[in-house]
mmCIF file of C-alpha atoms in Angstrom:
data_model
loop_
_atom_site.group_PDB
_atom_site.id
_atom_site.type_symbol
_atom_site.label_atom_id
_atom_site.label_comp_id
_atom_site.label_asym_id
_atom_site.label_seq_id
_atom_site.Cartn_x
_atom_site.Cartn_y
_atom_site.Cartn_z
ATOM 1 C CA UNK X 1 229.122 258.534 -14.681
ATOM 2 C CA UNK X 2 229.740 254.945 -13.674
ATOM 3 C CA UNK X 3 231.642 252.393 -15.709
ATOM 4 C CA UNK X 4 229.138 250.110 -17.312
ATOM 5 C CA UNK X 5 230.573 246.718 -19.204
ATOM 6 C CA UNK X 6 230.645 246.664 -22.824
ATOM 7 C CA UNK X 7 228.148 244.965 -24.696
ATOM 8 C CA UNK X 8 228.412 243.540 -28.532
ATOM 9 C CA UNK X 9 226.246 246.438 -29.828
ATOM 10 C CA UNK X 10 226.883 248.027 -33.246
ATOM 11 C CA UNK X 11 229.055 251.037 -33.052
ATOM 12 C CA UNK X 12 227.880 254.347 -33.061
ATOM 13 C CA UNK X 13 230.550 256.188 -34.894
ATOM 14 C CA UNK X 14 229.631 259.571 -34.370
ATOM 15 C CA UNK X 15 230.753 259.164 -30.501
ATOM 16 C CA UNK X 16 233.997 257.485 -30.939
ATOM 17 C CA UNK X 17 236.071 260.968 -31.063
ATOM 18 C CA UNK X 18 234.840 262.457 -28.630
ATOM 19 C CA UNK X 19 234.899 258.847 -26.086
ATOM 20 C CA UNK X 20 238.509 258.976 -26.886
ATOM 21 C CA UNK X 21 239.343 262.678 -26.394
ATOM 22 C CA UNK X 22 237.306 261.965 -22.795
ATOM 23 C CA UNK X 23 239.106 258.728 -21.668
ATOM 24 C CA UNK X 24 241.841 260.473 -22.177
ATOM 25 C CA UNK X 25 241.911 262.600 -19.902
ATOM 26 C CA UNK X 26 240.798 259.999 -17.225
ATOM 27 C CA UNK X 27 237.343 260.775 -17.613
ATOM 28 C CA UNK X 28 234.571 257.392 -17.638
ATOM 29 C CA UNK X 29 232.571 257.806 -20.873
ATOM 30 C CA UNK X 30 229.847 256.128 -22.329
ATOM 31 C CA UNK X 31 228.748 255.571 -26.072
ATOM 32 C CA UNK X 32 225.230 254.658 -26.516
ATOM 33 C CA UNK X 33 223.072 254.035 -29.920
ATOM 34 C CA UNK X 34 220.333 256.460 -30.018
ATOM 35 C CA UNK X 35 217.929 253.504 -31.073
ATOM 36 C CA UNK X 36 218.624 251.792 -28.009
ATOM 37 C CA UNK X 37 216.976 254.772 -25.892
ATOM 38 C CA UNK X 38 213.802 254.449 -24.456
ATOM 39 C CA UNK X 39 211.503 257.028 -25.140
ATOM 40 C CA UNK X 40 207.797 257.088 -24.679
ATOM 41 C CA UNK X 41 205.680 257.390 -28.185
ATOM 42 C CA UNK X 42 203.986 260.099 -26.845
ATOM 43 C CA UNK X 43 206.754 262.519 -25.350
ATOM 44 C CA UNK X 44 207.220 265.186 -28.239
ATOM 45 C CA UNK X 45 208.944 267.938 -25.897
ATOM 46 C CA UNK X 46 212.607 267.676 -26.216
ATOM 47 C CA UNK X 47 215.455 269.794 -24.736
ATOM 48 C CA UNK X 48 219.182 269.231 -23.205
ATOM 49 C CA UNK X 49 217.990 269.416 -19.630
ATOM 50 C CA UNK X 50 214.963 266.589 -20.411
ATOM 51 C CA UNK X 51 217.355 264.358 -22.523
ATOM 52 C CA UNK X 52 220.009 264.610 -19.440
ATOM 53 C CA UNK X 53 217.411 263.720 -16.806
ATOM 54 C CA UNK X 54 216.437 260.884 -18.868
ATOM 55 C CA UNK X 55 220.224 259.479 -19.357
ATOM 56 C CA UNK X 56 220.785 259.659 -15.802
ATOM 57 C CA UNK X 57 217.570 257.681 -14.937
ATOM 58 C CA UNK X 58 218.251 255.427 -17.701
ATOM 59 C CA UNK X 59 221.760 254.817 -16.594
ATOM 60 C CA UNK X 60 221.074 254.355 -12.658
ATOM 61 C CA UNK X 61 218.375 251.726 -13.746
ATOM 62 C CA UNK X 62 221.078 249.536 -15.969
ATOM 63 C CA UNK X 63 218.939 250.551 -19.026
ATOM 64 C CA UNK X 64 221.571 252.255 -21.188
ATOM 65 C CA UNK X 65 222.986 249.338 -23.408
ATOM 66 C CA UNK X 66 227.069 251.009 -24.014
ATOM 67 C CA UNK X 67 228.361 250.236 -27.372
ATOM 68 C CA UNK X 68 231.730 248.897 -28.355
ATOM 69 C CA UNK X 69 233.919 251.716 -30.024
ATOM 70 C CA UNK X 70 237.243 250.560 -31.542
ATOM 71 C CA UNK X 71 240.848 251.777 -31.632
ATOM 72 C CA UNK X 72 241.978 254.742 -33.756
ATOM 73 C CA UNK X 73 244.109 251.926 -35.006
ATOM 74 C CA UNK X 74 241.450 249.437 -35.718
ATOM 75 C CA UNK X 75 238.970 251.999 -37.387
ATOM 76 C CA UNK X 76 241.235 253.230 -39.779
ATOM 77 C CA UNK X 77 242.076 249.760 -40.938
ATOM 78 C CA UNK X 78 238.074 249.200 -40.801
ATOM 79 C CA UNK X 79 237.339 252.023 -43.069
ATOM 80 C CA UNK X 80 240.194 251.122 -45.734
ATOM 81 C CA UNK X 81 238.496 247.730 -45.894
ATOM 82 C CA UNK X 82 235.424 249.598 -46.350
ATOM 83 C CA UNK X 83 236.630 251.585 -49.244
ATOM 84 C CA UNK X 84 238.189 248.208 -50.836
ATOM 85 C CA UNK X 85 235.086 246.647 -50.722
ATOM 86 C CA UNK X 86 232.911 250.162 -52.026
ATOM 87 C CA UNK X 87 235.503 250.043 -54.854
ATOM 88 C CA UNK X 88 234.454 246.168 -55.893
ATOM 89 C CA UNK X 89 230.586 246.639 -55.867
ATOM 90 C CA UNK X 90 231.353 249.820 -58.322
ATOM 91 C CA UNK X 91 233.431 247.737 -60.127
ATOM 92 C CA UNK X 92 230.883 244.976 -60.296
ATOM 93 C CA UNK X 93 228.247 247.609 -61.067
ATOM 94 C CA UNK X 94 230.062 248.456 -64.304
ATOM 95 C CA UNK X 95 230.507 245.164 -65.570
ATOM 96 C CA UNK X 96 227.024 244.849 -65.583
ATOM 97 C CA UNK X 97 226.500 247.761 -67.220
ATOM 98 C CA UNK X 98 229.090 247.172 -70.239
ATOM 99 C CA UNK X 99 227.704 243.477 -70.439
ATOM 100 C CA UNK X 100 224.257 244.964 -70.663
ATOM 101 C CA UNK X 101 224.867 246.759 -73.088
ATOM 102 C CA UNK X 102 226.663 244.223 -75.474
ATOM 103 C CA UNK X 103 223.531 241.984 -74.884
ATOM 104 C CA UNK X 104 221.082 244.617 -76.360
ATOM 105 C CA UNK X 105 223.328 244.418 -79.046
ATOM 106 C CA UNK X 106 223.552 241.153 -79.575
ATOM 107 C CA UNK X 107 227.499 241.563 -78.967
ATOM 108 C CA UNK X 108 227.649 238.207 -76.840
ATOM 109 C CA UNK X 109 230.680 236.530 -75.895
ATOM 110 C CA UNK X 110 231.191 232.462 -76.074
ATOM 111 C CA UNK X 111 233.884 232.053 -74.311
ATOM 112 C CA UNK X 112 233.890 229.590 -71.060
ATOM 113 C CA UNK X 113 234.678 232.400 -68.473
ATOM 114 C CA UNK X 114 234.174 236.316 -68.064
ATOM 115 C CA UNK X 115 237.093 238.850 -67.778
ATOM 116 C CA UNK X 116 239.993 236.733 -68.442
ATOM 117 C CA UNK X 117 242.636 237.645 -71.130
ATOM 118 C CA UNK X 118 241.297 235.628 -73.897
ATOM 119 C CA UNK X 119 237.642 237.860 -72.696
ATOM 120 C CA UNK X 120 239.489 241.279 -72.755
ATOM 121 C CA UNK X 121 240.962 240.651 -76.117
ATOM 122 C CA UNK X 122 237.392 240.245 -77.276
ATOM 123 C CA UNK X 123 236.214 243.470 -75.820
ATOM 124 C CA UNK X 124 239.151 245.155 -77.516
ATOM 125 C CA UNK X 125 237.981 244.058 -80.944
ATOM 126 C CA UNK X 126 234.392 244.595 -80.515
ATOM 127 C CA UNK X 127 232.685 246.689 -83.042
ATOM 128 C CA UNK X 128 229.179 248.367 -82.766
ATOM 129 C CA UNK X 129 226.862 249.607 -85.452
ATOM 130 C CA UNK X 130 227.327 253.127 -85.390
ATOM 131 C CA UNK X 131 229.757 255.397 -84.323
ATOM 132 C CA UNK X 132 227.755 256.591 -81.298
ATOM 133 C CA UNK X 133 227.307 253.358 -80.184
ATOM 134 C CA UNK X 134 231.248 253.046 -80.229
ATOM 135 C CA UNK X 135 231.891 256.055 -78.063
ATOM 136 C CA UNK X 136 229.078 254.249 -75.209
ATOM 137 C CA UNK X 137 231.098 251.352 -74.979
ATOM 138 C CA UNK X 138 234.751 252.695 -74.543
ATOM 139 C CA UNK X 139 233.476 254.612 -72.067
ATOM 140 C CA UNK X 140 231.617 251.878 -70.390
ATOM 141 C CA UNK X 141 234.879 249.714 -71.032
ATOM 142 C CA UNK X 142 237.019 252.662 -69.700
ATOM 143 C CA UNK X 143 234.686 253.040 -66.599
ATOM 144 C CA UNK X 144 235.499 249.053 -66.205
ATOM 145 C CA UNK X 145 239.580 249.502 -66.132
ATOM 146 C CA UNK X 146 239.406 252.523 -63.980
ATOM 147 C CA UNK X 147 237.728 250.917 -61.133
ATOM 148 C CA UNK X 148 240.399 248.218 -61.418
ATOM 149 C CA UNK X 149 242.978 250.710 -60.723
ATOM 150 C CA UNK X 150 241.082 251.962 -58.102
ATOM 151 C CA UNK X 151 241.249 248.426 -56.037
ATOM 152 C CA UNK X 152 244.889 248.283 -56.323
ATOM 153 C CA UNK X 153 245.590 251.312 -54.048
ATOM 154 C CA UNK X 154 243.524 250.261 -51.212
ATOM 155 C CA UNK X 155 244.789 246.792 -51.803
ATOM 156 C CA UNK X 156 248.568 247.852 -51.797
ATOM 157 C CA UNK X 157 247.794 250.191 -48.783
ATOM 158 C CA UNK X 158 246.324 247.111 -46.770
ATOM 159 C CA UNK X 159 249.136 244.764 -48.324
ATOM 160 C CA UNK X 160 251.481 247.431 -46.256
ATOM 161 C CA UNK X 161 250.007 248.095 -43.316
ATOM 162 C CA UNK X 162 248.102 245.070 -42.217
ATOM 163 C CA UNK X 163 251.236 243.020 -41.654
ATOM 164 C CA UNK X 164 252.363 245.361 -38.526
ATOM 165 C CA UNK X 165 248.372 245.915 -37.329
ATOM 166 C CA UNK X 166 248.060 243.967 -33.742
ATOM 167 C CA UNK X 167 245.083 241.604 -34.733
ATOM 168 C CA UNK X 168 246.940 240.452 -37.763
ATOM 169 C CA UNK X 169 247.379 237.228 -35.988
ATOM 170 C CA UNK X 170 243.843 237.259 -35.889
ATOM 171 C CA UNK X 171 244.106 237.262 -39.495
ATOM 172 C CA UNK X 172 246.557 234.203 -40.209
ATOM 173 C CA UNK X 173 244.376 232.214 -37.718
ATOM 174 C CA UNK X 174 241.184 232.512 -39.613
ATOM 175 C CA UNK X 175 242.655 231.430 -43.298
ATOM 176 C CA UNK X 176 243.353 228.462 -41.397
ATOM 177 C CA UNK X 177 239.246 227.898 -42.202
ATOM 178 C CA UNK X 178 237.936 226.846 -45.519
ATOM 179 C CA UNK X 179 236.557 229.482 -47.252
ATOM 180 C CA UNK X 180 238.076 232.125 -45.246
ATOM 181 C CA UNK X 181 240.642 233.749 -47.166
ATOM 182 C CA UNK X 182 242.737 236.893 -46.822
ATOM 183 C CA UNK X 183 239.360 239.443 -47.351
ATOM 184 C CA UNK X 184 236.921 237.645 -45.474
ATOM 185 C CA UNK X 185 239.522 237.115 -42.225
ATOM 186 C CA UNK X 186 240.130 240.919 -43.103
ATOM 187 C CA UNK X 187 237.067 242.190 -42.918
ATOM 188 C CA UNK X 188 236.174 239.940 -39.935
ATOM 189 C CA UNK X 189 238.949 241.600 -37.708
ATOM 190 C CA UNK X 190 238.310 244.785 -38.798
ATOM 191 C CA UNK X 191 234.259 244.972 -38.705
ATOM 192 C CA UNK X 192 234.125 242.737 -34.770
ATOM 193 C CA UNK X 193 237.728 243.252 -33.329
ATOM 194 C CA UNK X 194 238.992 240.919 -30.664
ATOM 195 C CA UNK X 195 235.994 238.568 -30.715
ATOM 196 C CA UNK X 196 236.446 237.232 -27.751
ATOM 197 C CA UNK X 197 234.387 240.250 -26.135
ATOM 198 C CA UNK X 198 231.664 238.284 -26.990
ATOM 199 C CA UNK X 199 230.828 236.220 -24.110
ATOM 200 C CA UNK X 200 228.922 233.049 -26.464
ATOM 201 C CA UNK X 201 229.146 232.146 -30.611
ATOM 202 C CA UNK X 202 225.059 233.169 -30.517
ATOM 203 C CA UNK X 203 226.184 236.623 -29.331
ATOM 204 C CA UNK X 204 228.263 236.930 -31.896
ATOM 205 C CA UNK X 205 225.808 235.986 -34.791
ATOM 206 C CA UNK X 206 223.250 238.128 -33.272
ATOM 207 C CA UNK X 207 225.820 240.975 -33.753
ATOM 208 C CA UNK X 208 226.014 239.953 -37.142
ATOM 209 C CA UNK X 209 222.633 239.245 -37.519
ATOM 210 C CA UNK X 210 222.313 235.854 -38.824
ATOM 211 C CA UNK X 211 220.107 234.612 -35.907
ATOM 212 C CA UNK X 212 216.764 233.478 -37.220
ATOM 213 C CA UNK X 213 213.897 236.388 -36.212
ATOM 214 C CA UNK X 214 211.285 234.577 -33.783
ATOM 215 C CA UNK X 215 207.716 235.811 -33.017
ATOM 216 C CA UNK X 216 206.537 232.936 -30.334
ATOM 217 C CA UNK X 217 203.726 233.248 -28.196
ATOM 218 C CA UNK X 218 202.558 230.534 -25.346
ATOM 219 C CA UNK X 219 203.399 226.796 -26.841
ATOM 220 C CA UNK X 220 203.297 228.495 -30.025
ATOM 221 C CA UNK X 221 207.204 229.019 -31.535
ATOM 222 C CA UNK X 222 207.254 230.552 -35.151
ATOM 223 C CA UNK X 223 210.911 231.717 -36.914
ATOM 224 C CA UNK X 224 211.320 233.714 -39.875
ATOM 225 C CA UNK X 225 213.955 234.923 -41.596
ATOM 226 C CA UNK X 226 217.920 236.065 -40.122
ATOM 227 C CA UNK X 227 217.344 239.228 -38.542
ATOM 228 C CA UNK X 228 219.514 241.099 -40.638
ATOM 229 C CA UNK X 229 220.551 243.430 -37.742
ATOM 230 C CA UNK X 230 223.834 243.826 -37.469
ATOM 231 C CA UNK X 231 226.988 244.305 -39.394
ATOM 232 C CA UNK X 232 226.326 243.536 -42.830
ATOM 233 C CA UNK X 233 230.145 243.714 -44.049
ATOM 234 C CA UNK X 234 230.775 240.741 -42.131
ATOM 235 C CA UNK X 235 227.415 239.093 -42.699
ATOM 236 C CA UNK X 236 228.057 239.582 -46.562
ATOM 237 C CA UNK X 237 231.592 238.607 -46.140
ATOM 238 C CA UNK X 238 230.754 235.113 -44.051
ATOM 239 C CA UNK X 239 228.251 234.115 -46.583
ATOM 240 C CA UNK X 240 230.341 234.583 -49.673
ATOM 241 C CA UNK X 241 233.089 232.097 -47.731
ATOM 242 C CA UNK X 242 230.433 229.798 -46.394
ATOM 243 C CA UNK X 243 229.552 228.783 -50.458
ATOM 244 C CA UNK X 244 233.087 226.881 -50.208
ATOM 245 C CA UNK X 245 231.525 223.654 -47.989
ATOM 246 C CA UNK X 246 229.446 222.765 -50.605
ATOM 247 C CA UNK X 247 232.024 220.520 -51.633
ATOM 248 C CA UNK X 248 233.143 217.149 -50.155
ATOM 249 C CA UNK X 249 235.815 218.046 -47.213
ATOM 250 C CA UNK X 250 239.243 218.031 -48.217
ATOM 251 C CA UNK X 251 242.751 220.108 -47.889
ATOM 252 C CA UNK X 252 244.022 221.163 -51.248
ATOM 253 C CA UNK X 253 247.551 222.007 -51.816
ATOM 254 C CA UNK X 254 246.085 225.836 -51.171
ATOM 255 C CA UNK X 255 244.576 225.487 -48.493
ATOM 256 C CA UNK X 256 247.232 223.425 -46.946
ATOM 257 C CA UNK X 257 249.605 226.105 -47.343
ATOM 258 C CA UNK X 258 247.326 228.612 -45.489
ATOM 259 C CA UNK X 259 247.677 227.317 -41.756
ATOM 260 C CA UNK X 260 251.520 226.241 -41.977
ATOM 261 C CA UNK X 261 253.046 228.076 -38.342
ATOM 262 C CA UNK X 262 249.914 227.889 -36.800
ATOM 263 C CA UNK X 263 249.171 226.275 -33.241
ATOM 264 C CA UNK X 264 247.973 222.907 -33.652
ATOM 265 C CA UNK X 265 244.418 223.279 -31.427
ATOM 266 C CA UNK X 266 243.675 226.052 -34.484
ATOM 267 C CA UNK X 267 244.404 223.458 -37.513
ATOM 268 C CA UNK X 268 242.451 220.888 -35.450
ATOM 269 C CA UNK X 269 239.258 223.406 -35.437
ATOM 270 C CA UNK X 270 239.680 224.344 -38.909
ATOM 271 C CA UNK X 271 239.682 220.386 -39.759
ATOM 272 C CA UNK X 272 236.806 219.640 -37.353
ATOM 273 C CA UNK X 273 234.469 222.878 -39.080
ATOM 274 C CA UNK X 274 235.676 221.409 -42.571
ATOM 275 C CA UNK X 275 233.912 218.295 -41.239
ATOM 276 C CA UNK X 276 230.896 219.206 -39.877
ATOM 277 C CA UNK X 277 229.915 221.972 -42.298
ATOM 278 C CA UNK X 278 230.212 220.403 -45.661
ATOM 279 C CA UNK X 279 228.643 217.377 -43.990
ATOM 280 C CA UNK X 280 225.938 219.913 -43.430
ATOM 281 C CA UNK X 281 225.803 221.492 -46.486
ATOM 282 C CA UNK X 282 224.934 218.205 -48.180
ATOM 283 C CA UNK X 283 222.467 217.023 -45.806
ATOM 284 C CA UNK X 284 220.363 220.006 -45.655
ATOM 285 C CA UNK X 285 220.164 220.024 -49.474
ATOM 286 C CA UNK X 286 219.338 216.222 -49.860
ATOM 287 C CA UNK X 287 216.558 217.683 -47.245
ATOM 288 C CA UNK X 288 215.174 219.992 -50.209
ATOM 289 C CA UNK X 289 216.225 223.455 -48.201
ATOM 290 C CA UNK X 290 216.353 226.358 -50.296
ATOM 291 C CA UNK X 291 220.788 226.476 -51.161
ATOM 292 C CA UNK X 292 220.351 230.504 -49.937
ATOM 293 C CA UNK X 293 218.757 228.997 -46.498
ATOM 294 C CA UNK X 294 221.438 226.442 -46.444
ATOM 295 C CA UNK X 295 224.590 228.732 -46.803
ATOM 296 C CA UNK X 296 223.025 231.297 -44.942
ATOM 297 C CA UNK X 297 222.983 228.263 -42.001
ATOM 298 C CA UNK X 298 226.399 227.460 -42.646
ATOM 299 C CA UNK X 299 228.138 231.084 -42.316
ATOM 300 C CA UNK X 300 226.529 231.216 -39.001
ATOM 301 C CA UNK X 301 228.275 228.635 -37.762
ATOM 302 C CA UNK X 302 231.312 229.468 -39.891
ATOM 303 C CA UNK X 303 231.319 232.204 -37.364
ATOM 304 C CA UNK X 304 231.272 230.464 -34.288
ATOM 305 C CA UNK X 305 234.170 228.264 -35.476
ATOM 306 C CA UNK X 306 236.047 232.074 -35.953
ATOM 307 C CA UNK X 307 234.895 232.649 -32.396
ATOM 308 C CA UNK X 308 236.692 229.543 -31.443
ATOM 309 C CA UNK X 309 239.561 230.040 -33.048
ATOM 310 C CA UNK X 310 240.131 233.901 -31.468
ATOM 311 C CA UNK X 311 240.347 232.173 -28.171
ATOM 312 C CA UNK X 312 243.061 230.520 -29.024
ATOM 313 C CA UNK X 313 245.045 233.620 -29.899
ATOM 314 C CA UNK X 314 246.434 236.059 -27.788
ATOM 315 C CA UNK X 315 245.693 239.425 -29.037
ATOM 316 C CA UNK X 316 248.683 242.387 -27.545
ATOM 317 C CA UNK X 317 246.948 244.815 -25.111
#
C-alpha cells in the first residue's frame, strides 16, 4: 500500500511487531487504531474479504489516520518506565492501607511528616490490642517495604541504561524546566518520543489530552472539561510537575544545577516558562479558578515549553 505520513495518534501496540518484521523486509506498512475506522452502525456482517475491501477504500480516500509506533529501543525503555511507575501506585496503595488501618485503631502518628526515619521508628514500636491485630499490621507493614524493594530494580535498571538511550539528551534538556525532574522528563521521552513529529504545541496536548472538550454550535461556543484522550502517563506525569509554579519564580541552588552544559536558547526557555507560568498560576487563582483547573492549565503549557525545547535538540537518526 502507499506510504501515508504519520500522524500523533496513540499507538496501537498490538501492530508494532509485526510493522517492524514488514519494514524490514522493505515492505510499506501501515498501523492503524481500530477506533479510528469507519464503520457504519448498521453493518453487522463481518469477514476478511469485507474488512480488506473496506481498508483499501478507506486508504485510497486519505481516511485511514496511521499511528506512530516506536523503536524496539524506545518501547522497551517505555514499558520499564511503565513498570516503575505500576510499582509506585502499589506502593502508594499500601500505605493507605497500613495508615487505614492504624486510624481505625486510633494508632495515629504526630509527627510533622509521613515515612521518614523518625515515622518508621514509630511503626516499628507500634503495638495493637490483640495478637491478631498484630499479625494484620506486619503484614500490611511488610507489604509496605516490599514494594520499596520493588522500585529499586526498575530504578537501577533505568539508572543503567538510560544514560546510553539516544533521546537521553532529550532528557537533560527537559530538567532544565521547573518542575520537570528526572521521572517526569523520563516518562515524557519515553510515552511521545522525538516530539518534534508534532507539527504545533496544540497537537501535542491533544495527544495528551489536555485540550479543553468543546461542543459549539452556530455563535454558540461551550467548553467542558480536558478531553482526557490521550496518553495518560504523560498527562499524569505533566500535572504532578506543573504543581511546582505555584510558587514565586526563582532558581534554587537545585535547580540551578540541573541545566549546567546545556545550550543557552534551552536555559533561556526554561527561564522565560518559569516566568510566565507561575505568573499564571497566581493570577488565575486571585481570579477564584478552581487550583485543579489552574494546574491542569499550566501542564498544558508546561508541555508546549517541552515542545520548544525538543527543537532545539538534535535527536541521532
Amino acid at each position: 500500500m502507499p506510504s501515508v505520513p504519520s500522524s500523533p495518534t496513540k499507538p496501537d501496540r498490538a501492530g508494532n511487531g509485526l510493522y517492524r518484521h514488514l519494514t524490514a523486509k522493505g515492505i510499506t506498512c501501515l498501523v492503524v487504531a481500530p477506533s479510528l475506522i469507519h464503520r457504519k452502525p448498521g453493518d453487522r456482517v463481518k469477514t476478511d474479504r469485507r474488512d480488506a475491501v473496506q481498508l483499501a477504500r478507506l486508504l485510497r480516500s486519505g481516511d485511514l489516520t496511521p499511528v506512530y509506533v516506536p523503536r524496539i529501543e524506545d518501547e522497551a525503555i517505555r514499558d520499564l518506565s511503565r513498570a516503575r511507575e505500576a510499582t509506585m501506585s502499589d506502593l502508594k496503595a499500601a500505605k493507605l492501607r497500613l495508615k487505614s488501618f492504624l486510624l481505625r485503631h486510633g494508632l495515629n502518628y504526630t509527627g510533622r511528616a509521613n515515612w521518614n526515619e523518625a515515622h518508621l521508628r514509630y511503626l516499628s514500636q507500634v503495638v495493637c490490642p490483640t495478637p491478631i491485630h498484630q499479625i494484620v499490621f506486619q503484614e500490611s507493614l511488610r507489604a509496605v517495604s516490599e514494594h520499596v524493594d520493588r522500585i529499586r530494580r526498575p530504578e537501577d535498571e533505568l539508572a543503567g541504561t538510560v544514560g546510553s538511550w539516544r533521546l537521553y539528551p532529550l532528557i537533560r534538556a527537559f530538567q532544565a524546566l521547573r518542575g520537570v525532574q528526572e521521572h517526569v522528563a523520563l516518562t515524557m521521552a519515553a510515552e511521545i518520543g522525538d516530539l518534534t513529529r508534532f507539527d504545533t504545541p496544540r497537537q501535542l496536548a491533544a495527544f495528551i489530552g489536555l485540550i479543553p472538550s468543546e461542543s459549539s454550535s452556530g455563535e454558540s461556543r461551550r467548553q467542558g472539561p480536558i478531553t482526557k484522550a490521550g496518553n495518560s502517563h504523560v498527562r499524569k506525569a505533566l500535572v504532578e510537575g506543573a504543581w511546582a509554579y505555584r510558587y514565586p519564580a526563582k532558581i534554587s541552588p537545585h535547580l540551578q544545577k540541573r541545566p549546567e552544559g546545556l545550550p543557552k536558547p534551552i536555559q533561556d526557555i526554561a527561564w522565560k516558562a518559569q516566568i510566565r507560568l507561575c505568573k499564571r498560576f497566581r493570577r488565575m487563582i486571585g481570579r477564584g479558578k478552581n487550583p485543579n483547573v489552574v494546574v491542569t492549565a499550566i501542564a498544558r503549557e508546561l508541555a508546549a515549553f517541552m515542545w520548544s525545547i525538543a527543537r532545539e535538540v538534535p535527536i541521532p537518526a
